[in-house]
CSV table of C-alpha atoms in Angstrom, one decimal:
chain,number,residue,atom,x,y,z
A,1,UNK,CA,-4.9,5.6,-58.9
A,2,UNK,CA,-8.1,3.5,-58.7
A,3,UNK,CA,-9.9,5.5,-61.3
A,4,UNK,CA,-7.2,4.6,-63.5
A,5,UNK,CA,-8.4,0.9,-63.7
A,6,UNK,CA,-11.5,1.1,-65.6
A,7,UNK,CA,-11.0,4.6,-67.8
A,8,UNK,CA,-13.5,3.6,-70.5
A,9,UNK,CA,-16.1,1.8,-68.8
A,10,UNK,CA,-16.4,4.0,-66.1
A,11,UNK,CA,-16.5,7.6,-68.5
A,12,UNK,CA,-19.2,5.7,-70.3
A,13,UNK,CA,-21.2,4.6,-67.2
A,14,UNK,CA,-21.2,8.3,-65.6
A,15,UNK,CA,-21.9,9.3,-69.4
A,16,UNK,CA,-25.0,7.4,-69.8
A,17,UNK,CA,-26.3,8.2,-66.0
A,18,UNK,CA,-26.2,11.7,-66.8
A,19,UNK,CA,-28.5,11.4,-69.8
A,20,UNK,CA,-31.0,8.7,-68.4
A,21,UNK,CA,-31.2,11.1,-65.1
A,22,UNK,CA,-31.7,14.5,-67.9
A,23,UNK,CA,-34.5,12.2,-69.9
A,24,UNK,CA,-36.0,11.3,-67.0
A,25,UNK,CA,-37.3,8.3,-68.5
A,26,UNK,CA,-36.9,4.8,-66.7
A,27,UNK,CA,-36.2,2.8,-69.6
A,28,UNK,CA,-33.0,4.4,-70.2
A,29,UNK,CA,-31.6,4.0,-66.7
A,30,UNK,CA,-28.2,2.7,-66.2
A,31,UNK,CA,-26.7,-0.5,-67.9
A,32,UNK,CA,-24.7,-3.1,-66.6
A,33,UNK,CA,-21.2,-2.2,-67.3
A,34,UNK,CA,-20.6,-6.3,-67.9
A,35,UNK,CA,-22.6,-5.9,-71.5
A,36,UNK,CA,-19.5,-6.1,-73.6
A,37,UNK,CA,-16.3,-7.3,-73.4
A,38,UNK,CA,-14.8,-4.2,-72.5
A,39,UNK,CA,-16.8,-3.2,-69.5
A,40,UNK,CA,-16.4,-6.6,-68.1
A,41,UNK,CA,-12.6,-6.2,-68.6
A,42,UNK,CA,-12.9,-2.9,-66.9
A,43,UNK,CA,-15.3,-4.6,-64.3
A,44,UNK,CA,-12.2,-7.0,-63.4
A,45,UNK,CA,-9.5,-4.0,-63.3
A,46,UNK,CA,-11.7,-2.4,-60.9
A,47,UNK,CA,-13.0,-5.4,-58.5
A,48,UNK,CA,-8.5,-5.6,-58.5
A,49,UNK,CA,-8.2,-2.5,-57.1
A,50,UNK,CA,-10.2,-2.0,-54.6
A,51,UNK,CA,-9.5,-5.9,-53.4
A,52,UNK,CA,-5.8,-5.0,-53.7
A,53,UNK,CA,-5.7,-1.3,-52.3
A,54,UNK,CA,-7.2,-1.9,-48.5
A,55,UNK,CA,-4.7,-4.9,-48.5
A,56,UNK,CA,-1.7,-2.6,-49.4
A,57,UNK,CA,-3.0,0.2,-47.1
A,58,UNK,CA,-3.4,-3.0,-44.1
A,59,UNK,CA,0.8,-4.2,-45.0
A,60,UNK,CA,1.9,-0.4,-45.0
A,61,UNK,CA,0.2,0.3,-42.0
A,62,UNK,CA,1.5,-3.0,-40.3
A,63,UNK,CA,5.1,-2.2,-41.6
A,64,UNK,CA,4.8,1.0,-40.1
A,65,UNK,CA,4.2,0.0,-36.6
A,66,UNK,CA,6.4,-2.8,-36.7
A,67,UNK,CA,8.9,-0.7,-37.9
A,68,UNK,CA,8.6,3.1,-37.5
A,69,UNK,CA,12.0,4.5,-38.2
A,70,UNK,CA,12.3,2.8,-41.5
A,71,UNK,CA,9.8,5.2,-42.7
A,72,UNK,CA,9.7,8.4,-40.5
A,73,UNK,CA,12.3,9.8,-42.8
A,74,UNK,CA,9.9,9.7,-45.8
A,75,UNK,CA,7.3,12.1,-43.2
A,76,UNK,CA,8.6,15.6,-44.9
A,77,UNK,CA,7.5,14.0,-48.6
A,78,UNK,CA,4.5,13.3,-47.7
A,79,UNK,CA,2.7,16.4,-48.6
A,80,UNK,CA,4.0,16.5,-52.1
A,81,UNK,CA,3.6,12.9,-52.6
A,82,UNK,CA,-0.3,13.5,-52.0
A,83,UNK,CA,-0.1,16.6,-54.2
A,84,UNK,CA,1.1,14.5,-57.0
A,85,UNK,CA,-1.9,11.7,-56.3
A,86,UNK,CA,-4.4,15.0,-56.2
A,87,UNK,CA,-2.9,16.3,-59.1
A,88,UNK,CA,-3.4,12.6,-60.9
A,89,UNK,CA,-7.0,13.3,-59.7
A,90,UNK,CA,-7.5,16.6,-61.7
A,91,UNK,CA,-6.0,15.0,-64.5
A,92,UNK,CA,-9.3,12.8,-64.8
A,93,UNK,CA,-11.7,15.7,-64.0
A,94,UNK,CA,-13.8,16.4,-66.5
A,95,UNK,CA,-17.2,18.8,-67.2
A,96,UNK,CA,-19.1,16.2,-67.0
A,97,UNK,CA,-18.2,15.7,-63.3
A,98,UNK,CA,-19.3,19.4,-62.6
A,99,UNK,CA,-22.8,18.9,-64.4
A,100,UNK,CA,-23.9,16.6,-62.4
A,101,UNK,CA,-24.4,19.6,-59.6
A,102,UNK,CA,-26.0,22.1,-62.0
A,103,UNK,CA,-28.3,18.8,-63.2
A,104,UNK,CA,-29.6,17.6,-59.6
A,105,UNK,CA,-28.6,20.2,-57.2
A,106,UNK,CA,-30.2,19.0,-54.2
A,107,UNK,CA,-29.1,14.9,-54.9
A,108,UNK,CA,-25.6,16.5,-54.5
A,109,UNK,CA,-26.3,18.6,-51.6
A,110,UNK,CA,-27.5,15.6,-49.5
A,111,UNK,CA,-24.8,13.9,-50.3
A,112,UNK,CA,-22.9,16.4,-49.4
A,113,UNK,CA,-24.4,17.0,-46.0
A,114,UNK,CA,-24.5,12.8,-45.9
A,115,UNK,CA,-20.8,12.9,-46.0
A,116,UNK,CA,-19.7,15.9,-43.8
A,117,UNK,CA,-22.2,14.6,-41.2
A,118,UNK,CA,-21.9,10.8,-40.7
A,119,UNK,CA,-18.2,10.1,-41.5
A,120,UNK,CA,-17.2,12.8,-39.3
A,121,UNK,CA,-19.5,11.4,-36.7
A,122,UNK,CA,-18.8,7.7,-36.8
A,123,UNK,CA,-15.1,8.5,-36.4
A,124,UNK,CA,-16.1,10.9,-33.1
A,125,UNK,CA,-18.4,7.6,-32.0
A,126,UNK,CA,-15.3,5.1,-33.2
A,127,UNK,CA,-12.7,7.1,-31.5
A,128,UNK,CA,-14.7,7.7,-27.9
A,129,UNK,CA,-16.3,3.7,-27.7
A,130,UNK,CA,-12.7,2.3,-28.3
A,131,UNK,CA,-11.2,4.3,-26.1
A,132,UNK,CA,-8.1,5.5,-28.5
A,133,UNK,CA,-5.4,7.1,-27.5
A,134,UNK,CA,-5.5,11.2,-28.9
A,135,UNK,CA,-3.4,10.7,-31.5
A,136,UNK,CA,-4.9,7.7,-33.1
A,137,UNK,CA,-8.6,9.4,-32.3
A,138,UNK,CA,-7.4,12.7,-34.2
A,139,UNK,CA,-6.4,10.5,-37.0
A,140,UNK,CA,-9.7,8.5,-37.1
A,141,UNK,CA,-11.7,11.7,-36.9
A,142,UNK,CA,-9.5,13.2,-39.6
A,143,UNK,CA,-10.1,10.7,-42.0
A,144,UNK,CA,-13.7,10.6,-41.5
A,145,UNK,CA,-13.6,15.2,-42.1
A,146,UNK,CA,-11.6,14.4,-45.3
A,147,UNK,CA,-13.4,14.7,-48.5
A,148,UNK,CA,-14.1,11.8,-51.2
A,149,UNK,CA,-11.6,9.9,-52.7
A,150,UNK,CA,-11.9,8.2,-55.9
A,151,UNK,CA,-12.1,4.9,-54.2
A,152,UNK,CA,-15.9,5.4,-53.6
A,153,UNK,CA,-16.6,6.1,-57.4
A,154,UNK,CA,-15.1,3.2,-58.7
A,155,UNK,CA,-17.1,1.1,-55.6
A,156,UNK,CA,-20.2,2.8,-56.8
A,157,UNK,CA,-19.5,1.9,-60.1
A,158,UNK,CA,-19.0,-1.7,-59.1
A,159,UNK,CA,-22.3,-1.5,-57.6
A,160,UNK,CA,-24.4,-0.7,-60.0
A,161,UNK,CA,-25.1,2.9,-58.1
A,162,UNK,CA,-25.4,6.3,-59.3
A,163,UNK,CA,-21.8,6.6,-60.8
A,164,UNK,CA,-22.7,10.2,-61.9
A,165,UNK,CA,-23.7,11.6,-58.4
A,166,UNK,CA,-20.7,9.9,-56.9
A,167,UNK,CA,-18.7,11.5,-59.3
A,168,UNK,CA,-20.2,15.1,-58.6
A,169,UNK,CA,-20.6,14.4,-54.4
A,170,UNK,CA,-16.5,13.7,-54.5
A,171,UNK,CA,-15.4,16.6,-56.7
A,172,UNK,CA,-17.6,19.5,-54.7
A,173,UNK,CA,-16.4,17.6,-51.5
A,174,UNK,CA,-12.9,18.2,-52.5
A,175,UNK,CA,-13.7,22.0,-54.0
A,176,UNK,CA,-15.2,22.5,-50.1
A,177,UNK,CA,-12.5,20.5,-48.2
A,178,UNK,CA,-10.8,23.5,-47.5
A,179,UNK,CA,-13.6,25.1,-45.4
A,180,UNK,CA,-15.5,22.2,-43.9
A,181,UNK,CA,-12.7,19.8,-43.0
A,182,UNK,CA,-10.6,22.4,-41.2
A,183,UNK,CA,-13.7,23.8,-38.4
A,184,UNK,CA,-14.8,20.2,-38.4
A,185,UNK,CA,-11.7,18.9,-37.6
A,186,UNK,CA,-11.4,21.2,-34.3
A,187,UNK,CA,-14.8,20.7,-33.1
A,188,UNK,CA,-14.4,17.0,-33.4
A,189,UNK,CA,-11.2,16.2,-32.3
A,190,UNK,CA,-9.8,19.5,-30.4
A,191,UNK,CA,-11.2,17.5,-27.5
A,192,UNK,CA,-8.2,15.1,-28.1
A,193,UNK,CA,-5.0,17.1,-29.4
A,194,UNK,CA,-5.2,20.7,-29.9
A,195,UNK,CA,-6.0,21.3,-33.7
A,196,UNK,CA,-4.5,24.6,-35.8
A,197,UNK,CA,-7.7,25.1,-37.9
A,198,UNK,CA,-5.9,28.2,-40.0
A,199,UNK,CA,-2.8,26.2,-40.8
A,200,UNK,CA,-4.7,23.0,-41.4
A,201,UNK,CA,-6.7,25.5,-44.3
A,202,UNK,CA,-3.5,26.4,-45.8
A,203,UNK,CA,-2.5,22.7,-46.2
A,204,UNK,CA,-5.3,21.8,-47.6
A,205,UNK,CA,-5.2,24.2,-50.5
A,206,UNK,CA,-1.6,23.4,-51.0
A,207,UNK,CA,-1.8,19.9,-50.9
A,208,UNK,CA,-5.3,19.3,-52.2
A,209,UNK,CA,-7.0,22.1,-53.8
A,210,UNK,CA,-4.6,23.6,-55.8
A,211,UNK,CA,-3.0,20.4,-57.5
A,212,UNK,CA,-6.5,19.4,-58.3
A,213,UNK,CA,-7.2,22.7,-60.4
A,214,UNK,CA,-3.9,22.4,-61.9
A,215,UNK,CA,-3.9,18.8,-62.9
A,216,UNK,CA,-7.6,19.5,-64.1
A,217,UNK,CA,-6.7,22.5,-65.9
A,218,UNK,CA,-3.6,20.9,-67.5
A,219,UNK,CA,-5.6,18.0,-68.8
A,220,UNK,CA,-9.0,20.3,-70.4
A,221,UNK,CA,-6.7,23.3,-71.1
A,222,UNK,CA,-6.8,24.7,-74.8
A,223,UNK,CA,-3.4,25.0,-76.6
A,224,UNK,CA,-2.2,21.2,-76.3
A,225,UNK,CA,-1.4,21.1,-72.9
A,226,UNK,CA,-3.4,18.0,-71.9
A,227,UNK,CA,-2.0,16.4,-75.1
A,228,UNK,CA,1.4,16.6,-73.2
A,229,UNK,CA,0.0,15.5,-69.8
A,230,UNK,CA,-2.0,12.7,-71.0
A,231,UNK,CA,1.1,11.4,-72.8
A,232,UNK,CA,2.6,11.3,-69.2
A,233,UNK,CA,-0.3,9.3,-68.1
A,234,UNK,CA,-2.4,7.9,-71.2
A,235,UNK,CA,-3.8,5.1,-69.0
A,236,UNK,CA,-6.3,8.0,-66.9
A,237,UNK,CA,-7.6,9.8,-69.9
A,238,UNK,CA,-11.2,9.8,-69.9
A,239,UNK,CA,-12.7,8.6,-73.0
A,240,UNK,CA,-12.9,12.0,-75.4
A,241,UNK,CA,-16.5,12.0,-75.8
A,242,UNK,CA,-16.9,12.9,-71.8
């Protein structure tokens, strides 16, 4: 969802990372997104987003626990309701995302190990110095083993920051989740609720992996099946010259 907000700007900022980083030269390193007047209306779209997002997650959250029967009937939908957001996600995958890996290998790979090492471990740190009860320490410590969401692209992008290796960092991240997130999961948090590693594996491809692939093949496919899935969602098509 937050990629959606600035489509044009932010395909054109990973675009122009990716050739600066190939050249190698300084003098074409990346440009602030706010040089025309459609980046800076992308710039706004985005700085919405992720203002508006946390404070939607904060109300849902507080609506919950003020109220948890209201919602517990929605709990069975939940998994295809994140399939649907994952398969949004594929939808705005492009090659260029995947190029980034075969262009700085080892930029990726410490981000990799950046992610699957510190999240993971400030959630066990959170969790055990606040004293949370094991379901709320398992959920911290999940979210922390989960891979990147498009929420820290569009930050990075807001940044200034290397919009291209964010891109590639979150797409592997999600390509591994199914193997890393699982083991991690029950070495981290098995100390507070027992953790089914194997079943948590096949969730993950269900609800994560395999809509990914699908909504990315549906959108890149030959034969004119993105033109029908981007007419579904024109708003997260990623500028043509990607």
């Amino acid at each position: 969802m937050l990629r959606k907000a600035p489509p044009e700007a932010f395909h054109h900022a990973v675009r122009s990372e990716s050739k600066s980083s190939a050249d190698n030269s300084p003098t074409t390193a990346r440009q602030a997104p706010s040089s025309s007047p459609e980046p800076a209306a992308a710039d706004r779209a985005a700085r919405r987003a992720v203002t508006v997002f946390p404070v939607l997650v904060l109300a849902a959250g507080a609506a919950g626990l003020a109220t948890p029967g209201t919602f517990s009937g929605w709990a069975p939908n939940v998994p295809y309701l994140l399939g649907v957001i994952m398969f949004c996600m594929g939808l705005t995958m492009t090659p260029q995302d995947f190029s980034g890996v075969v262009k700085r290998p080892w930029a990726v790979a410490l981000g990799l190990v950046a992610h699957y090492v510190i999240m993971p471990g400030l959630g066990w740190l959170i969790a055990n110095a606040l004293g949370l009860s094991p379901q709320l320490a398992a959920g911290v410590i999940l979210v922390g083993c989960a891979p990147s969401g498009t929420a820290s692209n569009v930050v990075t992008y807001l940044a200034r920051g290397d919009v291209a290796l964010s891109v590639s960092v979150a797409t592997v991240s999600t390509v591994l989740a199914p193997l890393v997130t699982p083991p991690l999961t029950l070495l981290l948090a098995g100390e507070f609720l027992p953790v089914d590693a194997g079943s948590m594996v096949t969730d993950i491809l269900k609800t994560v992996l395999l809509p990914v692939v699908g909504g990315w093949w549906c959108g890149w496919s030959p034969g004119g099946t993105s033109t029908g899935c981007w007419g579904c969602c024109p708003g997260c098509r990623p500028s043509p010259s990607a």
